[in-house]
Coordinates of C-alpha atoms in Angstrom, one line a residue:
Chain A
X1 CA -8.9 18.7 -23.1
X2 CA -10.1 15.4 -21.8
X3 CA -8.6 12.4 -23.6
X4 CA -11.2 10.0 -22.2
X5 CA -14.7 11.0 -21.4
X6 CA -17.2 9.0 -19.3
X7 CA -20.4 11.0 -19.0
X8 CA -22.2 8.8 -16.6
X9 CA -20.9 9.3 -13.0
X10 CA -23.4 6.7 -11.7
X11 CA -25.9 4.2 -13.0
X12 CA -28.5 1.9 -11.3
X13 CA -29.5 -1.1 -13.2
X14 CA -31.9 -4.0 -12.4
X15 CA -30.3 -7.4 -12.0
X16 CA -30.3 -9.5 -15.2
X17 CA -30.7 -6.5 -17.4
X18 CA -28.1 -5.4 -19.9
X19 CA -26.2 -2.2 -19.3
X20 CA -24.1 0.1 -21.5
X21 CA -21.4 2.3 -20.1
X22 CA -20.4 5.1 -22.3
X23 CA -16.8 6.1 -23.3
X24 CA -15.6 8.6 -25.9
X25 CA -12.0 9.3 -26.6
X26 CA -9.8 11.9 -28.3
X27 CA -6.6 11.1 -30.1
X28 CA -4.7 11.9 -33.3
X29 CA -2.6 8.8 -33.0
X30 CA -3.6 6.2 -35.7
X31 CA -2.5 3.4 -33.4
X32 CA -4.1 3.2 -30.0
X33 CA -5.8 0.8 -27.7
X34 CA -8.9 1.0 -25.5
X35 CA -9.3 -0.8 -22.2
X36 CA -12.1 -1.3 -19.7
X37 CA -11.4 -2.0 -16.1
X38 CA -13.5 -2.8 -13.1
X39 CA -12.5 -1.5 -9.7
X40 CA -14.2 -2.9 -6.7
X41 CA -13.9 -1.2 -3.3
X42 CA -10.7 -3.2 -2.6
X43 CA -9.0 -1.0 -5.1
X44 CA -7.6 -3.7 -7.5
X45 CA -8.0 -3.0 -11.2
X46 CA -9.6 -5.9 -12.9
X47 CA -9.1 -6.0 -16.7
X48 CA -12.3 -6.6 -18.6
X49 CA -11.8 -6.1 -22.3
X50 CA -9.5 -4.6 -24.9
X51 CA -9.9 -3.1 -28.4
X52 CA -7.1 -2.2 -30.7
X53 CA -7.6 0.6 -33.1
X54 CA -6.9 -1.6 -36.1
X55 CA -9.1 -4.5 -34.9
X56 CA -11.9 -5.1 -37.4
X57 CA -14.3 -6.7 -35.1
X58 CA -15.7 -5.6 -31.8
X59 CA -14.1 -7.3 -28.8
X60 CA -16.1 -9.7 -26.7
X61 CA -15.1 -11.4 -23.4
X62 CA -17.9 -13.5 -21.9
X63 CA -20.7 -11.2 -20.8
X64 CA -18.6 -8.1 -21.8
X65 CA -18.6 -6.7 -25.3
X66 CA -17.1 -3.4 -26.6
X67 CA -19.2 -1.4 -29.0
X68 CA -16.3 0.2 -31.0
X69 CA -17.4 3.0 -33.3
X70 CA -14.1 4.4 -34.6
X71 CA -15.5 7.3 -36.6
X72 CA -17.4 8.5 -33.6
X73 CA -14.5 7.8 -31.3
X74 CA -16.6 5.9 -28.9
X75 CA -15.9 2.6 -27.1
X76 CA -18.9 1.7 -25.0
X77 CA -18.9 -1.3 -22.7
X78 CA -21.9 -3.5 -22.8
X79 CA -22.5 -5.9 -19.9
X80 CA -25.2 -8.5 -20.7
X81 CA -27.3 -10.1 -18.0
X82 CA -26.0 -8.0 -15.1
X83 CA -25.3 -9.6 -11.8
X84 CA -25.1 -8.2 -8.3
X85 CA -21.3 -8.8 -8.3
X86 CA -21.0 -6.3 -11.2
X87 CA -21.5 -3.5 -8.8
X88 CA -18.3 -1.5 -8.9
X89 CA -16.5 1.4 -10.5
X90 CA -15.8 1.0 -14.2
X91 CA -13.0 2.9 -16.0
X92 CA -12.3 3.3 -19.6
X93 CA -8.7 3.8 -20.6
X94 CA -6.7 4.6 -23.7
X95 CA -3.2 3.7 -24.6
X96 CA -1.4 6.0 -27.0
X97 CA 2.1 6.1 -28.3
X98 CA 4.6 3.5 -29.2
X99 CA 7.1 1.3 -27.4
X100 CA 9.2 3.4 -25.1
X101 CA 6.9 6.4 -25.1
X102 CA 3.4 5.1 -24.6
X103 CA 0.9 6.4 -22.2
X104 CA -2.2 4.9 -20.6
X105 CA -4.8 7.4 -19.4
X106 CA -8.1 6.9 -17.7
X107 CA -11.6 8.4 -17.8
X108 CA -13.4 9.6 -14.7
X109 CA -15.2 6.4 -14.2
X110 CA -18.8 5.2 -13.8
X111 CA -20.1 3.8 -10.6
X112 CA -22.5 0.9 -11.5
X113 CA -24.9 -0.4 -8.9
X114 CA -26.9 -3.5 -9.6
X115 CA -30.3 -3.6 -7.9
X116 CA -31.7 -7.0 -6.9
Chain B
X1 CA -1.3 -15.1 -16.2
X2 CA 1.1 -12.2 -15.8
X3 CA 1.4 -11.0 -12.2
X4 CA 2.5 -7.7 -10.9
X5 CA 3.2 -7.5 -7.2
X6 CA 3.1 -4.2 -5.3
X7 CA 4.5 -3.8 -1.9
X8 CA 3.6 -2.7 0.7
X9 CA -0.2 -2.9 0.3
X10 CA -0.7 -0.5 3.2
X11 CA 1.8 1.8 4.9
X12 CA 1.5 4.5 7.5
X13 CA 4.3 6.9 7.9
X14 CA 5.1 10.1 9.8
X15 CA 5.0 13.5 8.2
X16 CA 8.4 14.4 7.0
X17 CA 9.7 10.9 6.4
X18 CA 10.1 9.1 3.1
X19 CA 8.4 5.9 2.0
X20 CA 9.2 3.6 -0.8
X21 CA 6.7 1.5 -2.8
X22 CA 7.8 -1.4 -5.0
X23 CA 6.2 -2.6 -8.2
X24 CA 7.6 -6.0 -9.3
X25 CA 6.7 -8.0 -12.4
X26 CA 6.9 -11.6 -11.2
X27 CA 6.8 -13.7 -14.3
X28 CA 7.6 -11.4 -17.1
X29 CA 9.9 -8.6 -18.1
X30 CA 8.5 -5.1 -18.1
X31 CA 10.0 -2.5 -20.3
X32 CA 7.5 0.2 -19.2
X33 CA 5.9 0.8 -15.9
X34 CA 3.2 3.3 -15.1
X35 CA 2.6 4.9 -11.7
X36 CA -0.9 6.3 -10.8
X37 CA -2.4 8.1 -7.9
X38 CA -6.0 7.8 -7.0
X39 CA -7.9 9.9 -4.4
X40 CA -11.1 8.5 -2.9
X41 CA -14.0 8.4 -5.4
X42 CA -11.8 9.7 -8.2
X43 CA -10.1 8.4 -11.3
X44 CA -6.5 7.1 -11.7
X45 CA -4.2 10.0 -12.4
X46 CA -1.1 9.1 -14.3
X47 CA 1.9 10.4 -12.4
X48 CA 4.8 9.2 -14.5
X49 CA 5.9 6.6 -17.0
X50 CA 9.2 4.8 -16.5
X51 CA 11.2 2.8 -19.0
X52 CA 13.9 0.4 -17.9
X53 CA 17.3 2.0 -17.7
X54 CA 16.1 5.6 -18.4
X55 CA 14.7 8.5 -16.5
X56 CA 11.0 8.6 -15.8
X57 CA 8.7 10.9 -17.8
X58 CA 6.6 12.8 -15.4
X59 CA 3.1 14.2 -16.1
X60 CA 2.6 18.0 -15.8
X61 CA 2.1 19.1 -12.2
X62 CA 3.9 16.1 -10.7
X63 CA 6.9 17.0 -8.6
X64 CA 9.9 15.0 -9.8
X65 CA 11.9 15.7 -6.6
X66 CA 9.0 14.6 -4.4
X67 CA 8.0 11.5 -6.2
X68 CA 11.2 9.7 -7.1
X69 CA 10.7 6.9 -9.6
X70 CA 13.4 4.3 -10.4
X71 CA 13.2 1.5 -12.9
X72 CA 16.6 -0.1 -12.5
X73 CA 15.7 -3.5 -13.9
X74 CA 13.2 -5.2 -16.2
X75 CA 11.2 -6.5 -13.2
X76 CA 11.3 -3.7 -10.6
X77 CA 10.2 -0.1 -10.4
X78 CA 10.1 1.9 -7.2
X79 CA 8.2 5.0 -6.2
X80 CA 9.6 7.0 -3.3
X81 CA 7.5 9.7 -1.7
X82 CA 10.0 12.0 -0.1
X83 CA 9.3 14.2 2.8
X84 CA 5.7 12.9 2.9
X85 CA 2.9 15.2 4.1
X86 CA -0.7 14.3 5.0
X87 CA -1.9 15.6 1.6
X88 CA 0.2 12.8 0.0
X89 CA -2.1 10.2 1.6
X90 CA -3.6 8.4 -1.3
X91 CA -3.9 5.1 -3.2
X92 CA -0.9 4.5 -5.4
X93 CA -1.0 1.8 -8.1
X94 CA 1.4 0.7 -10.7
X95 CA 1.0 -1.1 -14.0
X96 CA 3.6 -2.8 -16.3
X97 CA 3.9 -3.4 -20.0
X98 CA 5.2 -6.8 -20.9
X99 CA 8.4 -6.6 -22.9
X100 CA 8.1 -7.2 -26.6
X101 CA 4.4 -7.6 -26.6
X102 CA 1.8 -5.1 -27.7
X103 CA -2.0 -4.9 -27.4
X104 CA -3.5 -6.1 -24.1
X105 CA -0.3 -6.8 -22.2
X106 CA -0.5 -4.1 -19.5
X107 CA -0.9 -5.6 -16.0
X108 CA -1.8 -3.9 -12.8
X109 CA -0.4 -4.3 -9.3
X110 CA -2.8 -4.5 -6.3
X111 CA -2.1 -1.0 -5.2
X112 CA -0.7 0.6 -2.1
X113 CA -2.6 2.7 0.5
X114 CA -0.4 5.4 1.9
X115 CA -1.4 7.3 5.0
X116 CA 0.8 10.1 6.3
X117 CA 0.1 11.1 9.9

């Protein structure tokens, strides 16, 4: 079974609009972490935002915010006021396990294209 | 910020030869390093997790004898693709967990493009 599910293979969004990228996860581990990364065509993984399973508030980092709904096991990324430079692949990832036996696995990604 | 350096960034090797990719944490100690493989337009597939001083834990379907992972020190892990074949051509990327810190302390290298001809 998929641990991380991203149901949107591609999205087209008008510049300056907000965009929500979906991510659902599956784990029985009470302690886990959720990450969002941006990957441009160069291949590097750019960290965007992190949410710990015990964090009470939704994470925010500038124009990025994470809509964490623990009971629904979803961790959607919201990008406000999208820019042309936001066009890239976006991956949701989940960290499970503890020191020494942790694992970081990725969803299939969403290709976001910002339209001028 | 924490930096992970991966070398080489691009490598071309002949079929049947072995190639080594290094993943080095430059300004922190990494107890755990993760190795991923990514085919074009696909996601990152976790190949193995290595903890300093112990054997790597490989994901199901990853050949241990073909993809040798060594994590001999707290700042260096290596991936050796042995007897490489054209189907091993891919983007390989590592990430490192900072020692003693939890949460958002996993840092990625720049990745290595391997082409086997």
